[in-house]
mmCIF file of C-alpha atoms in Angstrom:
data_model
loop_
_atom_site.group_PDB
_atom_site.id
_atom_site.type_symbol
_atom_site.label_atom_id
_atom_site.label_comp_id
_atom_site.label_asym_id
_atom_site.label_seq_id
_atom_site.Cartn_x
_atom_site.Cartn_y
_atom_site.Cartn_z
ATOM 1 C CA MET A 1459 2.259 30.286 -6.859
ATOM 2 C CA PHE A 1460 1.439 26.757 -8.043
ATOM 3 C CA LEU A 1461 -2.118 25.526 -8.526
ATOM 4 C CA VAL A 1462 -2.531 21.756 -8.186
ATOM 5 C CA THR A 1463 -5.815 20.101 -9.118
ATOM 6 C CA GLY A 1464 -6.554 16.623 -7.846
ATOM 7 C CA ALA A 1465 -4.529 17.645 -4.806
ATOM 8 C CA THR A 1466 -5.830 14.913 -2.501
ATOM 9 C CA GLY A 1467 -5.223 12.091 -4.992
ATOM 10 C CA GLY A 1468 -2.273 9.720 -4.910
ATOM 11 C CA LEU A 1469 -0.221 11.889 -7.271
ATOM 12 C CA GLY A 1470 -1.579 15.333 -6.380
ATOM 13 C CA ARG A 1471 -0.898 14.851 -2.678
ATOM 14 C CA ARG A 1472 2.725 13.984 -3.426
ATOM 15 C CA ILE A 1473 3.080 17.031 -5.677
ATOM 16 C CA VAL A 1474 1.795 19.340 -2.941
ATOM 17 C CA ARG A 1475 4.078 17.709 -0.347
ATOM 18 C CA LEU A 1476 7.115 18.184 -2.575
ATOM 19 C CA LEU A 1477 6.279 21.818 -3.282
ATOM 20 C CA ARG A 1478 5.922 22.547 0.423
ATOM 21 C CA GLN A 1479 9.180 20.721 1.185
ATOM 22 C CA ARG A 1480 10.775 23.166 -1.259
ATOM 23 C CA GLU A 1481 8.918 26.019 0.464
ATOM 24 C CA GLU A 1482 7.053 26.868 -2.723
ATOM 25 C CA PRO A 1483 3.635 28.532 -2.377
ATOM 26 C CA VAL A 1484 0.928 26.157 -3.561
ATOM 27 C CA ARG A 1485 -2.833 26.335 -3.859
ATOM 28 C CA ALA A 1486 -4.484 22.934 -3.547
ATOM 29 C CA PHE A 1487 -7.786 22.614 -5.403
ATOM 30 C CA VAL A 1488 -9.946 20.202 -3.391
ATOM 31 C CA ARG A 1489 -13.542 19.141 -2.961
ATOM 32 C CA LEU A 1490 -15.277 19.985 0.319
ATOM 33 C CA ALA A 1491 -15.662 16.310 1.234
ATOM 34 C CA SER A 1492 -12.058 15.343 0.407
ATOM 35 C CA PRO A 1493 -9.401 14.677 3.105
ATOM 36 C CA TYR A 1494 -7.262 17.810 2.797
ATOM 37 C CA SER A 1495 -6.208 18.454 6.422
ATOM 38 C CA GLU A 1496 -2.677 17.112 5.856
ATOM 39 C CA LEU A 1497 -2.120 19.528 2.985
ATOM 40 C CA GLU A 1498 -3.389 22.421 5.077
ATOM 41 C CA GLN A 1499 -1.045 21.448 7.917
ATOM 42 C CA ARG A 1500 1.877 21.470 5.479
ATOM 43 C CA GLY A 1501 1.107 25.086 4.633
ATOM 44 C CA ALA A 1502 -0.754 24.695 1.362
ATOM 45 C CA GLU A 1503 -3.468 27.218 0.581
ATOM 46 C CA ILE A 1504 -6.706 25.260 0.334
ATOM 47 C CA HIS A 1505 -9.131 26.193 -2.439
ATOM 48 C CA ILE A 1506 -12.429 24.359 -2.050
ATOM 49 C CA GLY A 1507 -14.361 24.148 -5.263
ATOM 50 C CA ASP A 1508 -15.921 22.142 -8.063
ATOM 51 C CA LEU A 1509 -13.874 21.467 -11.193
ATOM 52 C CA LEU A 1510 -17.053 21.707 -13.245
ATOM 53 C CA ARG A 1511 -17.801 25.271 -12.116
ATOM 54 C CA GLY A 1512 -16.035 27.851 -14.258
ATOM 55 C CA GLN A 1513 -16.156 30.510 -11.541
ATOM 56 C CA ASP A 1514 -14.385 28.166 -9.107
ATOM 57 C CA LEU A 1515 -11.601 27.570 -11.626
ATOM 58 C CA HIS A 1516 -11.413 31.296 -12.365
ATOM 59 C CA ARG A 1517 -10.870 32.111 -8.684
ATOM 60 C CA ALA A 1518 -8.386 29.270 -8.310
ATOM 61 C CA CYS A 1519 -6.179 30.632 -11.121
ATOM 62 C CA GLN A 1520 -5.906 34.161 -9.728
ATOM 63 C CA GLY A 1521 -2.258 35.035 -8.975
ATOM 64 C CA VAL A 1522 -1.025 31.638 -10.198
ATOM 65 C CA GLN A 1523 2.123 31.239 -12.306
ATOM 66 C CA TYR A 1524 2.109 27.442 -12.686
ATOM 67 C CA VAL A 1525 -0.704 24.917 -13.031
ATOM 68 C CA ILE A 1526 -0.323 21.157 -12.549
ATOM 69 C CA SER A 1527 -3.447 19.302 -13.642
ATOM 70 C CA ALA A 1528 -3.357 16.026 -11.707
ATOM 71 C CA HIS A 1529 -7.070 15.299 -11.384
ATOM 72 C CA GLY A 1530 -8.908 12.509 -13.096
ATOM 73 C CA SER A 1531 -12.069 10.423 -13.092
ATOM 74 C CA ASN A 1532 -12.288 6.813 -11.969
ATOM 75 C CA GLU A 1533 -14.870 4.124 -11.299
ATOM 76 C CA ARG A 1534 -14.569 4.408 -7.520
ATOM 77 C CA SER A 1535 -15.492 8.094 -7.507
ATOM 78 C CA GLY A 1536 -18.198 7.635 -10.117
ATOM 79 C CA GLY A 1537 -16.435 10.296 -12.148
ATOM 80 C CA ASN A 1538 -17.446 11.035 -15.717
ATOM 81 C CA ALA A 1539 -14.476 11.243 -18.106
ATOM 82 C CA GLU A 1540 -16.254 13.674 -20.423
ATOM 83 C CA GLU A 1541 -16.827 16.067 -17.533
ATOM 84 C CA ILE A 1542 -13.781 15.554 -15.297
ATOM 85 C CA ASP A 1543 -11.019 14.578 -17.718
ATOM 86 C CA TYR A 1544 -12.140 16.687 -20.670
ATOM 87 C CA GLN A 1545 -14.429 19.614 -19.827
ATOM 88 C CA ALA A 1546 -12.746 20.529 -16.543
ATOM 89 C CA ASN A 1547 -9.308 20.567 -18.205
ATOM 90 C CA ILE A 1548 -10.489 22.622 -21.176
ATOM 91 C CA GLU A 1549 -11.946 25.220 -18.792
ATOM 92 C CA LEU A 1550 -8.788 25.110 -16.663
ATOM 93 C CA ILE A 1551 -6.608 25.758 -19.718
ATOM 94 C CA ASP A 1552 -8.815 28.676 -20.760
ATOM 95 C CA GLN A 1553 -8.712 30.194 -17.266
ATOM 96 C CA ALA A 1554 -4.934 29.690 -17.117
ATOM 97 C CA LYS A 1555 -4.582 31.706 -20.328
ATOM 98 C CA VAL A 1556 -6.775 34.515 -19.013
ATOM 99 C CA SER A 1557 -4.769 34.620 -15.767
ATOM 100 C CA GLY A 1558 -1.392 34.764 -17.532
ATOM 101 C CA VAL A 1559 -0.124 31.401 -16.259
ATOM 102 C CA LYS A 1560 3.497 30.839 -17.302
ATOM 103 C CA HIS A 1561 3.474 27.042 -17.569
ATOM 104 C CA PHE A 1562 0.808 24.321 -17.599
ATOM 105 C CA VAL A 1563 1.672 20.708 -16.726
ATOM 106 C CA PHE A 1564 -0.864 18.112 -17.822
ATOM 107 C CA ILE A 1565 -0.872 14.553 -16.515
ATOM 108 C CA SER A 1566 -2.092 12.422 -19.403
ATOM 109 C CA VAL A 1567 -1.686 8.644 -19.791
ATOM 110 C CA LEU A 1568 0.685 6.359 -21.700
ATOM 111 C CA GLY A 1569 -0.942 5.092 -24.891
ATOM 112 C CA VAL A 1570 -3.326 8.046 -25.137
ATOM 113 C CA ASP A 1571 -2.509 8.396 -28.832
ATOM 114 C CA ARG A 1572 -3.360 4.806 -29.807
ATOM 115 C CA GLY A 1573 -7.045 5.409 -30.556
ATOM 116 C CA TYR A 1574 -8.653 3.244 -27.869
ATOM 117 C CA GLU A 1575 -12.293 3.938 -28.701
ATOM 118 C CA ASP A 1576 -13.652 1.986 -25.733
ATOM 119 C CA ALA A 1577 -11.638 3.969 -23.161
ATOM 120 C CA PRO A 1578 -13.350 7.261 -22.181
ATOM 121 C CA VAL A 1579 -10.378 8.551 -20.164
ATOM 122 C CA PHE A 1580 -7.947 7.968 -23.039
ATOM 123 C CA LYS A 1581 -10.228 9.755 -25.511
ATOM 124 C CA ALA A 1582 -10.723 12.696 -23.158
ATOM 125 C CA LYS A 1583 -7.043 13.137 -22.349
ATOM 126 C CA TRP A 1584 -6.042 12.872 -26.015
ATOM 127 C CA ALA A 1585 -8.455 15.699 -26.858
ATOM 128 C CA VAL A 1586 -7.080 17.802 -23.979
ATOM 129 C CA GLU A 1587 -3.503 17.234 -25.163
ATOM 130 C CA LYS A 1588 -4.359 18.618 -28.587
ATOM 131 C CA TYR A 1589 -6.231 21.577 -27.073
ATOM 132 C CA LEU A 1590 -3.333 22.419 -24.772
ATOM 133 C CA GLN A 1591 -0.811 22.245 -27.618
ATOM 134 C CA ALA A 1592 -2.903 24.694 -29.638
ATOM 135 C CA SER A 1593 -3.544 27.019 -26.681
ATOM 136 C CA GLY A 1594 -0.330 29.026 -26.874
ATOM 137 C CA LEU A 1595 0.490 28.247 -23.238
ATOM 138 C CA ASN A 1596 3.940 26.983 -22.343
ATOM 139 C CA HIS A 1597 3.261 23.411 -21.333
ATOM 140 C CA THR A 1598 4.577 19.962 -20.546
ATOM 141 C CA ILE A 1599 2.544 16.816 -21.169
ATOM 142 C CA LEU A 1600 3.433 13.752 -19.097
ATOM 143 C CA ARG A 1601 2.180 10.329 -20.165
ATOM 144 C CA PRO A 1602 2.756 7.977 -17.227
ATOM 145 C CA SER A 1603 2.318 4.242 -17.150
ATOM 146 C CA GLY A 1604 0.699 2.655 -14.080
ATOM 147 C CA PHE A 1605 1.311 4.362 -10.722
ATOM 148 C CA ALA A 1606 3.300 2.328 -8.200
ATOM 149 C CA SER A 1607 1.157 3.784 -5.414
ATOM 150 C CA ASN A 1608 -1.905 2.039 -6.875
ATOM 151 C CA LEU A 1609 -0.279 -1.290 -5.979
ATOM 152 C CA LEU A 1610 0.052 -0.478 -2.273
ATOM 153 C CA PRO A 1611 -3.456 -1.737 -1.343
ATOM 154 C CA LEU A 1612 -2.779 -4.956 -3.289
ATOM 155 C CA ALA A 1613 0.548 -5.298 -1.489
ATOM 156 C CA GLU A 1614 -1.124 -4.918 1.907
ATOM 157 C CA ARG A 1615 -3.696 -7.540 0.971
ATOM 158 C CA PHE A 1616 -0.866 -9.825 -0.125
ATOM 159 C CA ARG A 1617 0.895 -9.213 3.199
ATOM 160 C CA GLN A 1618 -2.221 -10.386 5.039
ATOM 161 C CA THR A 1619 -3.408 -13.223 2.796
ATOM 162 C CA GLY A 1620 -0.748 -14.108 0.225
ATOM 163 C CA ILE A 1621 -3.410 -13.642 -2.457
ATOM 164 C CA TYR A 1622 -2.786 -11.607 -5.611
ATOM 165 C CA LEU A 1623 -5.567 -10.951 -8.142
ATOM 166 C CA LEU A 1624 -4.360 -10.576 -11.726
ATOM 167 C CA ILE A 1625 -7.057 -10.212 -14.384
ATOM 168 C CA GLY A 1626 -6.048 -11.024 -17.941
ATOM 169 C CA ASP A 1627 -2.771 -12.008 -19.578
ATOM 170 C CA PRO A 1628 0.148 -12.159 -17.081
ATOM 171 C CA GLN A 1629 2.562 -11.769 -20.013
ATOM 172 C CA ASN A 1630 1.417 -8.208 -20.781
ATOM 173 C CA ARG A 1631 4.192 -5.736 -20.050
ATOM 174 C CA SER A 1632 4.211 -2.453 -18.147
ATOM 175 C CA SER A 1633 6.662 0.203 -16.927
ATOM 176 C CA ILE A 1634 5.164 0.950 -13.515
ATOM 177 C CA VAL A 1635 6.400 4.364 -12.381
ATOM 178 C CA SER A 1636 7.266 5.491 -8.867
ATOM 179 C CA THR A 1637 4.552 8.009 -8.020
ATOM 180 C CA ASP A 1638 7.193 10.037 -6.152
ATOM 181 C CA ASP A 1639 9.332 10.238 -9.310
ATOM 182 C CA LEU A 1640 6.302 11.348 -11.314
ATOM 183 C CA ALA A 1641 5.550 14.067 -8.762
ATOM 184 C CA LYS A 1642 9.132 15.348 -8.986
ATOM 185 C CA ILE A 1643 9.033 15.375 -12.783
ATOM 186 C CA ALA A 1644 5.719 17.256 -12.744
ATOM 187 C CA VAL A 1645 7.100 19.932 -10.412
ATOM 188 C CA ASP A 1646 10.420 20.249 -12.240
ATOM 189 C CA SER A 1647 8.702 20.537 -15.630
ATOM 190 C CA VAL A 1648 7.974 24.228 -15.026
ATOM 191 C CA SER A 1649 11.667 25.097 -14.624
ATOM 192 C CA VAL A 1650 13.596 22.594 -16.756
ATOM 193 C CA GLU A 1651 14.228 24.193 -20.137
ATOM 194 C CA GLY A 1652 14.235 20.855 -21.949
ATOM 195 C CA ALA A 1653 10.685 20.169 -20.750
ATOM 196 C CA ARG A 1654 9.081 23.230 -22.296
ATOM 197 C CA ASN A 1655 6.380 22.349 -24.837
ATOM 198 C CA GLN A 1656 7.395 18.690 -24.778
ATOM 199 C CA ILE A 1657 5.627 15.352 -24.333
ATOM 200 C CA PHE A 1658 7.263 12.655 -22.210
ATOM 201 C CA ALA A 1659 6.422 8.994 -21.745
ATOM 202 C CA VAL A 1660 7.012 8.357 -18.043
ATOM 203 C CA GLY A 1661 7.696 4.897 -16.674
ATOM 204 C CA GLY A 1662 9.898 3.013 -14.288
ATOM 205 C CA PRO A 1663 13.362 1.701 -15.208
ATOM 206 C CA GLU A 1664 12.099 -1.864 -15.800
ATOM 207 C CA ILE A 1665 9.783 -3.406 -18.344
ATOM 208 C CA LEU A 1666 7.854 -5.861 -16.181
ATOM 209 C CA LYS A 1667 5.425 -8.578 -17.146
ATOM 210 C CA ARG A 1668 2.280 -8.234 -15.055
ATOM 211 C CA GLY A 1669 2.916 -11.717 -13.720
ATOM 212 C CA GLU A 1670 6.223 -10.558 -12.257
ATOM 213 C CA VAL A 1671 4.520 -8.214 -9.754
ATOM 214 C CA PRO A 1672 3.385 -11.021 -7.404
ATOM 215 C CA GLN A 1673 6.907 -12.427 -7.608
ATOM 216 C CA ILE A 1674 8.249 -9.075 -6.390
ATOM 217 C CA LEU A 1675 5.779 -9.197 -3.498
ATOM 218 C CA SER A 1676 6.860 -12.763 -2.798
ATOM 219 C CA ARG A 1677 10.451 -11.579 -2.364
ATOM 220 C CA ILE A 1678 9.418 -8.642 -0.200
ATOM 221 C CA PHE A 1679 7.257 -10.699 2.170
ATOM 222 C CA ASN A 1680 9.104 -13.994 1.818
ATOM 223 C CA ARG A 1681 5.983 -16.012 1.062
ATOM 224 C CA GLU A 1682 4.690 -17.867 -1.965
ATOM 225 C CA PRO A 1683 1.914 -16.057 -3.821
ATOM 226 C CA ILE A 1684 -1.559 -17.485 -4.279
ATOM 227 C CA LEU A 1685 -2.280 -16.177 -7.759
ATOM 228 C CA LEU A 1686 -5.871 -15.676 -8.860
ATOM 229 C CA ASN A 1687 -5.834 -15.149 -12.632
ATOM 230 C CA PRO A 1688 -9.334 -14.918 -14.145
ATOM 231 C CA PRO A 1689 -9.386 -14.349 -17.909
ATOM 232 C CA LEU A 1690 -10.405 -11.056 -19.432
ATOM 233 C CA LEU A 1691 -13.593 -12.769 -20.606
ATOM 234 C CA ALA A 1692 -14.687 -12.963 -16.965
ATOM 235 C CA PHE A 1693 -14.268 -9.195 -16.655
ATOM 236 C CA ASP A 1694 -16.221 -8.714 -19.872
ATOM 237 C CA GLY A 1695 -19.060 -10.846 -18.517
ATOM 238 C CA LEU A 1696 -19.201 -8.844 -15.304
ATOM 239 C CA ARG A 1697 -19.053 -5.571 -17.214
ATOM 240 C CA GLY A 1698 -21.916 -6.709 -19.434
ATOM 241 C CA ALA A 1699 -24.033 -7.609 -16.418
ATOM 242 C CA ILE A 1700 -23.310 -4.230 -14.813
ATOM 243 C CA GLY A 1701 -24.383 -2.555 -18.043
ATOM 244 C CA LEU A 1702 -27.899 -3.922 -17.631
ATOM 245 C CA PHE A 1703 -28.326 -1.805 -14.494
ATOM 246 C CA SER A 1704 -25.862 1.055 -15.101
ATOM 247 C CA PRO A 1705 -24.934 1.786 -18.724
ATOM 248 C CA ALA A 1706 -22.811 4.754 -17.581
ATOM 249 C CA LEU A 1707 -20.676 2.551 -15.322
ATOM 250 C CA ARG A 1708 -20.284 0.013 -18.106
ATOM 251 C CA THR A 1709 -18.956 2.769 -20.348
ATOM 252 C CA SER A 1710 -16.626 4.011 -17.619
ATOM 253 C CA LEU A 1711 -15.235 0.497 -17.135
ATOM 254 C CA GLY A 1712 -14.013 0.589 -20.735
ATOM 255 C CA THR A 1713 -10.936 2.464 -19.538
ATOM 256 C CA LEU A 1714 -10.105 -0.249 -17.004
ATOM 257 C CA ARG A 1715 -10.617 -2.937 -19.635
ATOM 258 C CA THR A 1716 -8.225 -1.149 -21.958
ATOM 259 C CA LEU A 1717 -5.620 -1.044 -19.199
ATOM 260 C CA LEU A 1718 -6.086 -4.756 -18.470
ATOM 261 C CA ALA A 1719 -6.037 -5.855 -22.106
ATOM 262 C CA ASN A 1720 -3.007 -3.980 -23.441
ATOM 263 C CA GLU A 1721 0.674 -3.339 -22.808
ATOM 264 C CA PHE A 1722 1.848 0.015 -21.445
ATOM 265 C CA PHE A 1723 5.605 0.311 -21.220
ATOM 266 C CA CYS A 1724 8.313 2.826 -22.079
ATOM 267 C CA SER A 1725 11.283 2.033 -24.269
ATOM 268 C CA ILE A 1726 14.783 2.132 -22.832
ATOM 269 C CA GLY A 1727 15.444 5.217 -24.955
ATOM 270 C CA GLU A 1728 12.428 7.019 -23.538
ATOM 271 C CA ILE A 1729 13.539 6.363 -19.969
ATOM 272 C CA GLU A 1730 17.103 7.446 -20.735
ATOM 273 C CA GLN A 1731 15.776 10.695 -22.229
ATOM 274 C CA LEU A 1732 13.581 11.274 -19.186
ATOM 275 C CA GLU A 1733 16.461 10.709 -16.770
ATOM 276 C CA SER A 1734 18.723 12.974 -18.804
ATOM 277 C CA VAL A 1735 16.278 15.884 -19.120
ATOM 278 C CA PHE A 1736 15.207 15.798 -15.459
ATOM 279 C CA ASN A 1737 18.555 14.701 -14.023
ATOM 280 C CA LEU A 1738 17.258 11.792 -11.959
ATOM 281 C CA LYS A 1739 17.441 8.014 -11.736
ATOM 282 C CA MET A 1740 14.035 6.383 -11.942
ATOM 283 C CA GLU A 1741 13.130 4.224 -8.963
ATOM 284 C CA SER A 1742 12.305 0.538 -9.390
ATOM 285 C CA LEU A 1743 8.910 -0.821 -8.359
ATOM 286 C CA GLU A 1744 10.447 -3.093 -5.743
ATOM 287 C CA ASN A 1745 12.330 -0.232 -4.101
ATOM 288 C CA PHE A 1746 9.188 1.923 -4.043
ATOM 289 C CA LEU A 1747 7.144 -0.833 -2.420
ATOM 290 C CA ARG A 1748 9.837 -1.598 0.170
ATOM 291 C CA ARG A 1749 10.017 2.082 1.158
ATOM 292 C CA TYR A 1750 6.281 2.389 1.677
ATOM 293 C CA LEU A 1751 5.793 -1.014 3.253
ATOM 294 C CA GLY A 1752 8.640 -0.416 5.700
ATOM 295 C CA ILE A 1753 10.618 -3.476 4.613
#
């Protein structure tokens, strides 16, 4: 039995789908208000609970051999990184140990080890990584770059308007990863011997400048992009104004600022190692977008 947290998120949903395609038993940890009907229809066991309640995590881990932690906080959900990204994972690791879980897969983030003090999610995930490594559990830590699926709403907006919003330096580089590839790697981590107790940077096969993304969309939709490129200072001004009314949201936005201000890409060697260990060819961003956009 697999337990997947964050099961209705962009990554978690794909993990559950893949497990059910392989006819693996999976327990999807979801919130009561989340859209989980698709997962239920696919045959997943639905566990409704709160990640911040130890008894809910305890029940969720009963009879589980493998845990994939794919949940996370974000600004849209109003999530608190200290609670969701740190405390919930620490409790989940402890419950996994008590329940005799054989392998724990943790979805971290690329650059987590760089010491970004203004990024609550990075700080939380870095602390969880160290806790998991010291836990004695067999584990795999995956550090993905940006998810390709996060670009789908921007792509749909581009389809309708031709507008692409790019905040900050368009020369900053990234290795945007196919969310489907990441889901496959997460699932395979529990059975691939070379993944045991290892950390992997996970990115797509290309190192792209952020300014190249609208050019990819231009090719896909055969239209010239209207690029809106406000400087990072504009984001800082908005964040400062928000902080006057909501200091907690200002703090949370530090993670987004870190993502906008820095480069997050994998080396060629890291991608080659990933493809070798997991026996797959990483999908390009353009191919991912064409598949999902039906083009």
